[in-house]
Amino acid sequence: MDSLTLMLPAASSEAVGTDIILYGLIAGSGAIIALVSFLIFFFAIRYRKGSKASRERLPEWFRRDIELGWTFATAGLFVAIFAWAASQNFALAVPPLSRQEIHVVGKQWMWKVEHSGGQREINELHVPAGETVDLVMESQDVIHSFFVPAFRVKQDVVPGHVERLRFTPEKKGTYHLFCAEYCGSEHSKMTGRIVVMSPDDYADWLAVQPEGDDLADEGRKLFVARGCAGCHEGSSQVRAPRLAGVYGSPVPLTDGRIVTADEQYIRDSILQPKRDVVAGFAPIMPSFAGALTEGELVSLSAYIRSLSRARADQP
Ligand code: HEC
Ligand SMILES: [Cu+2]
C-alpha cells in the first residue's frame, strides 16, 4: 500500500470486471494500430516512386463493398464494446439478495459512516470480504464523490438525492478512499481508508464498537423542535402514522400502491408529503421543503431509521 506500483490492486469483483474491459480495449486498440501501421508501410513500399505496381482504379463493386464492410464492422464493434461495458453497470444496479446496507453521509470535509447496527465511523469504512456492500449515500452540503480506486467504483453524492453504490470487496487489506469532486478549500483532505476484513473479523469489529448515535440524537431533537412529534407521537390528537419500524418495511398508499420505506421515501415524505399518502390517513402533513437544511434532513432520517432498529431489538 505504501509502495508506488503501476497497477492498482484489484480488490473487488467489480475491479476484476473493469480491468478485463480495460485490457480488452487496449488489446483492441493495439490490434487496430498494428493493422493501420502495417498498411501504411505496405502501401508506402508497394506504391513507392518508380514501382511497377498497378495504379488502375479498382472495380466499383469492390470499392463499395470495402466501404460498406468497414463501416458496419467498426459500428458493430463499437456497439459490442458498449454492450459489454454497460452490462457490468446493469448487473450492479440489481440489488443482490444478501447485502450489508451501510449509510454514508458526505459533508465538508469528511465521510461519516453508519453501519446497520448503529456503529459509526468517520473517514473509515470497515467491510467484510466476499459480501456485497450496499452503500446508501447522502450529502449534507455540496456535491462530493465517493471514490475507491482499488475497487474501481466512484459515485457522485448530490445533495437532495439518495445515491446507491454497490461493490463486493474480495481481498483483505486497507485501501484509499477519496472525494473525487472538488468540494471546497479542504477537499484534498477529504480522504479516508476502506478496511476489508474477513467476515469473522468484521463481526468481531462490529461487536466492540460503541453504538453512539449522534446523528440520530440530533434528529430526535429536531423531531420535537420542528413539531413532527406533535403529530407523530403518542398523545397527539391528529391522526398520523407511528414511525417506529417504518424504515425498510412496506407501506400501503391511498392509491393502492405498496412501496418500501427506503431512504428516498422517508425524504420525499418529509419534502413532498402529498405525493405518497399513507393509506388510511388524511394528507394533512405540511411540506417541509425549504424549511429544513440538508443536514437536518439527514439527521431526521437517521432518527427515523434508528426507530426501526429500536423496535427490532425489542421483539
Ligand atoms: C400536521 C401533522 C404532521 C406533522 C407536523 C408532521 N407529519 Fe409526518 N405525517 C403526517 C400524516 C397525517 C402522515 C400520513 C399521510 C401522508 O403520508 O402524508 C404523515 C406521514 C409521514 C411519513 C411517512 C410515514 C409512513 O408511515 O410511511 C414520514 C416519514 C413523516 N410523516 C415524517 C415527518 C417528519 C420528519 C416531520 C417533521 C419534520 C413530520 N412528519 C411532521 C402528519 C404530520
Ligand atoms: Cu468532498
Coordinates of C-alpha atoms and ligand atoms in Angstrom, one line a residue:
M1 CA 0.0 0.0 0.0
D2 CA 2.9 2.4 0.8
S3 CA 4.9 1.5 -2.2
L4 CA 4.2 3.0 -5.6
T5 CA 3.0 0.5 -8.1
L6 CA 2.0 0.9 -11.7
M7 CA -1.1 -1.3 -11.3
L8 CA -3.5 -0.7 -8.5
P9 CA -4.6 -3.8 -6.6
A10 CA -8.0 -5.1 -7.9
A11 CA -9.7 -5.6 -4.6
S12 CA -13.3 -6.1 -5.6
S13 CA -15.2 -8.3 -8.0
E14 CA -16.1 -5.1 -10.0
A15 CA -12.4 -4.2 -10.2
V16 CA -11.7 -7.5 -11.9
G17 CA -14.5 -6.9 -14.5
T18 CA -13.5 -3.3 -15.1
D19 CA -9.8 -4.4 -15.6
I20 CA -10.9 -7.0 -18.1
I21 CA -12.8 -4.3 -20.1
L22 CA -9.7 -2.0 -19.9
Y23 CA -7.4 -4.8 -21.1
G24 CA -9.9 -5.7 -23.9
L25 CA -9.9 -2.1 -25.1
I26 CA -6.1 -1.8 -25.0
A27 CA -5.8 -5.1 -27.0
G28 CA -8.5 -4.0 -29.5
S29 CA -6.8 -0.5 -30.0
G30 CA -3.4 -2.2 -30.2
A31 CA -4.7 -4.5 -33.0
I32 CA -6.1 -1.6 -34.9
I33 CA -2.8 0.4 -34.5
A34 CA -0.9 -2.6 -35.8
L35 CA -3.1 -3.1 -38.8
V36 CA -3.0 0.6 -39.7
S37 CA 0.8 0.8 -39.3
F38 CA 1.2 -2.3 -41.4
L39 CA -0.9 -0.9 -44.2
I40 CA 1.0 2.4 -44.1
F41 CA 4.3 0.6 -44.5
F42 CA 2.9 -1.9 -47.0
F43 CA 1.4 0.8 -49.3
A44 CA 4.4 3.1 -48.9
I45 CA 6.7 0.3 -50.2
R46 CA 4.3 -1.1 -52.8
Y47 CA 3.5 2.3 -54.3
R48 CA 6.9 3.9 -53.9
K49 CA 8.1 6.2 -56.7
G50 CA 9.1 4.1 -59.7
S51 CA 7.5 0.8 -58.6
K52 CA 5.7 -1.2 -61.2
A53 CA 2.6 -1.9 -59.1
S54 CA -0.7 -1.3 -60.9
R55 CA -2.3 2.1 -60.2
E56 CA -5.5 1.4 -62.0
R57 CA -8.9 2.2 -60.5
L58 CA -10.4 -0.8 -58.6
P59 CA -13.8 -2.0 -59.8
E60 CA -16.7 0.0 -58.5
W61 CA -18.3 -3.0 -56.6
F62 CA -15.1 -3.8 -54.9
R63 CA -14.7 -0.2 -53.6
R64 CA -18.3 -0.1 -52.5
D65 CA -18.0 -3.5 -50.6
I66 CA -14.9 -2.4 -48.8
E67 CA -16.5 0.9 -47.8
L68 CA -19.7 -0.9 -46.5
G69 CA -17.6 -3.6 -44.8
W70 CA -15.5 -1.4 -42.7
T71 CA -18.4 1.0 -41.8
F72 CA -20.5 -1.9 -40.5
A73 CA -17.6 -3.7 -38.9
T74 CA -16.5 -0.7 -36.9
A75 CA -20.1 0.3 -36.0
G76 CA -20.7 -3.2 -34.8
L77 CA -17.5 -3.2 -32.8
F78 CA -18.4 0.0 -31.0
V79 CA -21.9 -1.3 -30.2
A80 CA -20.4 -4.6 -28.9
I81 CA -18.0 -2.7 -26.7
F82 CA -20.8 -0.5 -25.4
A83 CA -23.0 -3.5 -24.6
W84 CA -20.1 -5.3 -22.9
A85 CA -19.2 -2.3 -20.7
A86 CA -22.8 -1.4 -20.0
S87 CA -23.7 -4.9 -18.9
Q88 CA -21.4 -4.5 -15.9
N89 CA -23.2 -1.4 -14.8
F90 CA -26.6 -3.1 -15.3
A91 CA -25.5 -6.0 -13.2
L92 CA -24.6 -3.6 -10.4
A93 CA -28.0 -2.0 -10.5
V94 CA -29.7 -5.2 -9.5
P95 CA -29.9 -5.4 -5.7
P96 CA -28.3 -8.6 -4.5
L97 CA -30.2 -11.0 -2.2
S98 CA -27.9 -10.7 0.7
R99 CA -26.1 -7.5 1.4
Q100 CA -24.7 -5.2 4.0
E101 CA -26.5 -1.9 4.0
I102 CA -24.3 0.9 5.2
H103 CA -25.2 4.6 5.3
V104 CA -22.7 7.2 4.2
V105 CA -23.0 10.9 4.6
G106 CA -20.6 13.2 2.9
K107 CA -20.1 16.7 4.3
Q108 CA -17.4 19.3 4.1
W109 CA -14.9 17.7 4.7
M110 CA -15.4 14.2 5.9
W111 CA -17.2 10.9 5.2
K112 CA -19.5 9.8 8.1
V113 CA -20.4 6.1 8.1
E114 CA -23.2 4.3 9.9
H115 CA -23.4 0.5 9.9
S116 CA -26.8 -1.2 10.1
G117 CA -26.3 -1.9 13.7
G118 CA -25.7 1.8 14.6
Q119 CA -21.9 1.6 14.7
R120 CA -20.3 4.8 13.4
E121 CA -17.0 5.8 12.0
I122 CA -15.5 8.8 10.3
N123 CA -13.3 8.7 7.2
E124 CA -13.0 4.9 7.7
L125 CA -15.2 2.1 6.4
H126 CA -14.8 -1.4 7.6
V127 CA -16.4 -4.0 5.3
P128 CA -16.5 -7.8 5.2
A129 CA -14.7 -9.6 2.3
G130 CA -16.9 -11.6 0.0
E131 CA -20.1 -9.9 0.8
T132 CA -21.9 -7.3 -1.3
V133 CA -21.8 -3.9 0.3
D134 CA -24.7 -1.6 -0.5
L135 CA -23.9 2.0 0.4
V136 CA -26.8 4.4 0.8
M137 CA -25.2 7.8 0.4
E138 CA -26.3 11.4 1.0
S139 CA -24.6 14.7 1.1
Q140 CA -25.2 17.2 3.8
D141 CA -24.0 20.2 1.8
V142 CA -22.4 20.2 -1.6
I143 CA -21.6 17.6 -4.3
H144 CA -19.0 15.0 -3.2
S145 CA -17.9 11.9 -4.9
F146 CA -17.1 8.6 -3.2
F147 CA -14.1 7.1 -5.0
V148 CA -12.3 3.8 -4.2
P149 CA -9.7 3.3 -6.9
A150 CA -8.8 -0.3 -5.7
F151 CA -12.5 -1.3 -6.2
R152 CA -12.8 0.7 -9.4
V153 CA -16.0 2.4 -8.1
K154 CA -17.0 6.0 -7.9
Q155 CA -20.3 7.6 -7.2
D156 CA -21.2 11.3 -7.0
V157 CA -23.2 12.2 -4.0
V158 CA -25.6 15.1 -4.9
P159 CA -27.5 17.0 -2.1
G160 CA -31.2 16.1 -2.3
H161 CA -30.6 12.7 -3.8
V162 CA -30.1 9.3 -2.2
E163 CA -27.4 7.5 -4.1
R164 CA -26.5 3.9 -4.0
L165 CA -23.2 2.3 -4.6
R166 CA -22.6 -1.5 -4.6
F167 CA -19.4 -3.4 -4.6
T168 CA -18.2 -6.8 -3.4
P169 CA -14.7 -6.5 -1.8
E170 CA -12.7 -9.6 -2.3
K171 CA -9.2 -9.0 -1.0
K172 CA -8.5 -8.3 2.6
G173 CA -6.4 -5.1 3.1
T174 CA -6.6 -1.4 3.5
Y175 CA -7.4 0.8 0.5
H176 CA -7.7 4.5 -0.2
L177 CA -11.0 6.4 -0.1
F178 CA -11.1 9.8 -1.9
C179 CA -13.5 12.5 -2.5
A180 CA -13.3 12.9 -6.3
E181 CA -15.4 16.1 -6.6
Y182 CA -13.9 19.5 -5.7
C183 CA -16.0 20.5 -2.7
G184 CA -14.3 23.4 -1.1
S185 CA -11.0 24.5 0.4
E186 CA -10.2 21.3 2.3
H187 CA -11.4 19.0 -0.5
S188 CA -7.9 17.5 -0.7
K189 CA -8.1 16.4 2.9
M190 CA -11.4 14.6 2.4
T191 CA -9.7 11.2 2.3
G192 CA -10.1 8.0 4.2
R193 CA -9.5 4.3 4.3
I194 CA -11.5 1.3 3.5
V195 CA -10.6 -1.7 5.6
V196 CA -11.6 -5.1 4.1
M197 CA -11.8 -7.8 6.8
S198 CA -12.7 -11.4 6.9
P199 CA -16.4 -11.8 7.8
D200 CA -15.5 -13.2 11.3
D201 CA -13.1 -10.3 12.0
Y202 CA -15.8 -7.9 10.7
A203 CA -18.3 -9.4 13.1
D204 CA -15.8 -9.0 16.0
W205 CA -15.1 -5.5 15.0
L206 CA -18.8 -4.5 14.9
A207 CA -19.3 -6.1 18.3
V208 CA -16.7 -3.9 20.0
Q209 CA -17.8 -0.6 18.5
P210 CA -19.8 1.7 20.8
E211 CA -23.2 2.4 19.5
G212 CA -23.0 6.2 19.9
D213 CA -25.7 7.6 17.6
D214 CA -25.1 11.3 17.4
L215 CA -26.9 11.9 14.1
A216 CA -30.0 10.2 15.4
D217 CA -29.8 12.1 18.6
E218 CA -29.7 15.4 16.7
G219 CA -32.6 14.1 14.7
R220 CA -34.6 13.3 17.8
K221 CA -34.2 16.9 19.0
L222 CA -35.3 18.2 15.6
F223 CA -38.3 15.8 15.6
V224 CA -39.6 17.5 18.7
A225 CA -38.4 21.1 17.9
R226 CA -40.0 21.1 14.4
G227 CA -43.3 19.8 15.5
C228 CA -43.1 16.3 13.9
A229 CA -43.6 14.7 17.3
G230 CA -46.8 16.8 17.8
C231 CA -48.5 14.7 15.1
H232 CA -46.5 11.5 15.0
E233 CA -46.3 10.7 18.7
G234 CA -48.3 9.1 21.5
S235 CA -50.8 11.6 22.9
S236 CA -51.3 13.6 19.7
Q237 CA -54.9 14.5 18.7
V238 CA -54.0 14.3 15.0
R239 CA -54.1 11.0 13.2
A240 CA -50.6 10.4 11.8
P241 CA -48.8 7.1 11.4
R242 CA -46.3 5.9 14.0
L243 CA -42.8 6.0 12.6
A244 CA -41.3 3.2 14.7
G245 CA -40.4 0.3 12.4
V246 CA -41.4 2.1 9.2
Y247 CA -37.9 2.2 7.7
G248 CA -37.3 -0.8 5.5
S249 CA -40.9 -2.1 5.7
P250 CA -43.6 -1.9 3.0
V251 CA -46.1 0.9 3.3
P252 CA -49.6 0.8 1.6
L253 CA -50.6 4.1 0.0
T254 CA -54.0 5.6 -0.6
D255 CA -53.7 5.0 -4.4
G256 CA -53.3 1.2 -3.8
R257 CA -49.6 1.0 -4.4
I258 CA -47.3 -0.6 -1.8
V259 CA -43.8 1.0 -1.5
T260 CA -40.8 0.1 0.6
A261 CA -39.9 2.9 3.0
D262 CA -36.4 3.4 2.0
E263 CA -34.2 6.4 2.4
Q264 CA -35.7 8.2 -0.6
Y265 CA -39.2 7.5 0.5
I266 CA -38.6 9.0 4.0
R267 CA -37.0 12.0 2.4
D268 CA -39.9 12.5 -0.1
S269 CA -42.4 12.0 2.8
I270 CA -40.9 15.0 4.5
L271 CA -40.4 17.2 1.5
Q272 CA -43.5 16.3 -0.6
P273 CA -45.9 14.6 1.8
K274 CA -48.8 14.9 -0.6
R275 CA -47.1 12.8 -3.2
D276 CA -47.3 9.4 -1.5
V277 CA -50.0 9.5 1.1
V278 CA -50.2 6.5 3.5
A279 CA -53.4 4.5 3.2
G280 CA -55.9 5.4 5.9
F281 CA -54.5 8.8 6.7
A282 CA -55.6 12.3 5.5
P283 CA -53.0 14.3 3.6
I284 CA -52.6 16.9 6.4
M285 CA -48.8 16.8 6.8
P286 CA -47.3 20.1 5.7
S287 CA -44.4 20.1 3.3
F288 CA -41.0 20.9 5.0
A289 CA -39.3 21.7 1.7
G290 CA -37.2 24.8 2.2
A291 CA -37.8 24.7 6.0
L292 CA -35.1 22.1 6.7
T293 CA -31.5 22.1 5.7
E294 CA -29.8 19.1 4.0
G295 CA -28.1 18.4 7.3
E296 CA -31.4 18.5 9.3
L297 CA -33.0 16.1 6.8
V298 CA -30.1 13.7 7.1
S299 CA -30.4 13.8 10.9
L300 CA -34.2 13.3 10.8
S301 CA -33.9 10.3 8.6
A302 CA -31.2 8.9 10.8
Y303 CA -33.6 9.3 13.7
I304 CA -36.4 7.6 11.8
R305 CA -34.0 4.7 10.9
S306 CA -32.9 4.4 14.5
L307 CA -36.6 3.9 15.5
S308 CA -36.8 0.8 13.4
R309 CA -33.7 -0.6 14.9
A310 CA -35.0 0.0 18.4
R311 CA -38.1 -1.9 17.5
A312 CA -36.2 -4.8 16.0
D313 CA -34.1 -5.0 19.2
Q314 CA -37.2 -5.5 21.4
P315 CA -39.5 -8.0 19.7
Ligands
HEC1 C1 -49.8 18.2 10.9 C2 -49.3 16.9 11.4 C3 -47.9 16.4 10.9 C4 -46.7 17.0 11.1 C5 -46.4 18.3 11.8 C6 -45.7 16.1 10.5 N1 -46.4 15.0 10.0 FE1 -45.5 13.4 9.0 N2 -47.3 12.7 8.5 C7 -48.5 13.2 8.9 C8 -49.6 12.4 8.4 C9 -51.1 12.6 8.6 C10 -48.9 11.4 7.6 C11 -49.6 10.3 6.7 C12 -50.2 10.9 5.5 C13 -49.1 11.1 4.4 O1 -48.4 10.2 4.1 O2 -49.0 12.3 4.0 C14 -47.5 11.6 7.7 C15 -46.5 10.8 7.1 C16 -45.2 10.9 7.4 C17 -44.2 9.9 6.9 C18 -44.5 8.7 6.2 C19 -44.8 7.7 7.2 C20 -45.2 6.3 6.8 O3 -45.7 5.5 7.6 O4 -45.0 6.0 5.6 C21 -43.0 10.4 7.4 C22 -41.6 9.7 7.3 C23 -43.2 11.6 8.2 N3 -44.5 11.9 8.1 C24 -42.2 12.3 8.8 C25 -42.5 13.6 9.4 C26 -41.4 14.4 9.9 C27 -39.9 14.1 9.9 C28 -42.0 15.5 10.3 C29 -41.3 16.8 10.9 C30 -40.3 17.4 10.1 C31 -43.4 15.4 10.1 N4 -43.6 14.2 9.6 C32 -44.4 16.3 10.5 C33 -48.7 14.3 9.8 C34 -47.7 15.1 10.2
CU2 CU -15.9 16.3 -0.9

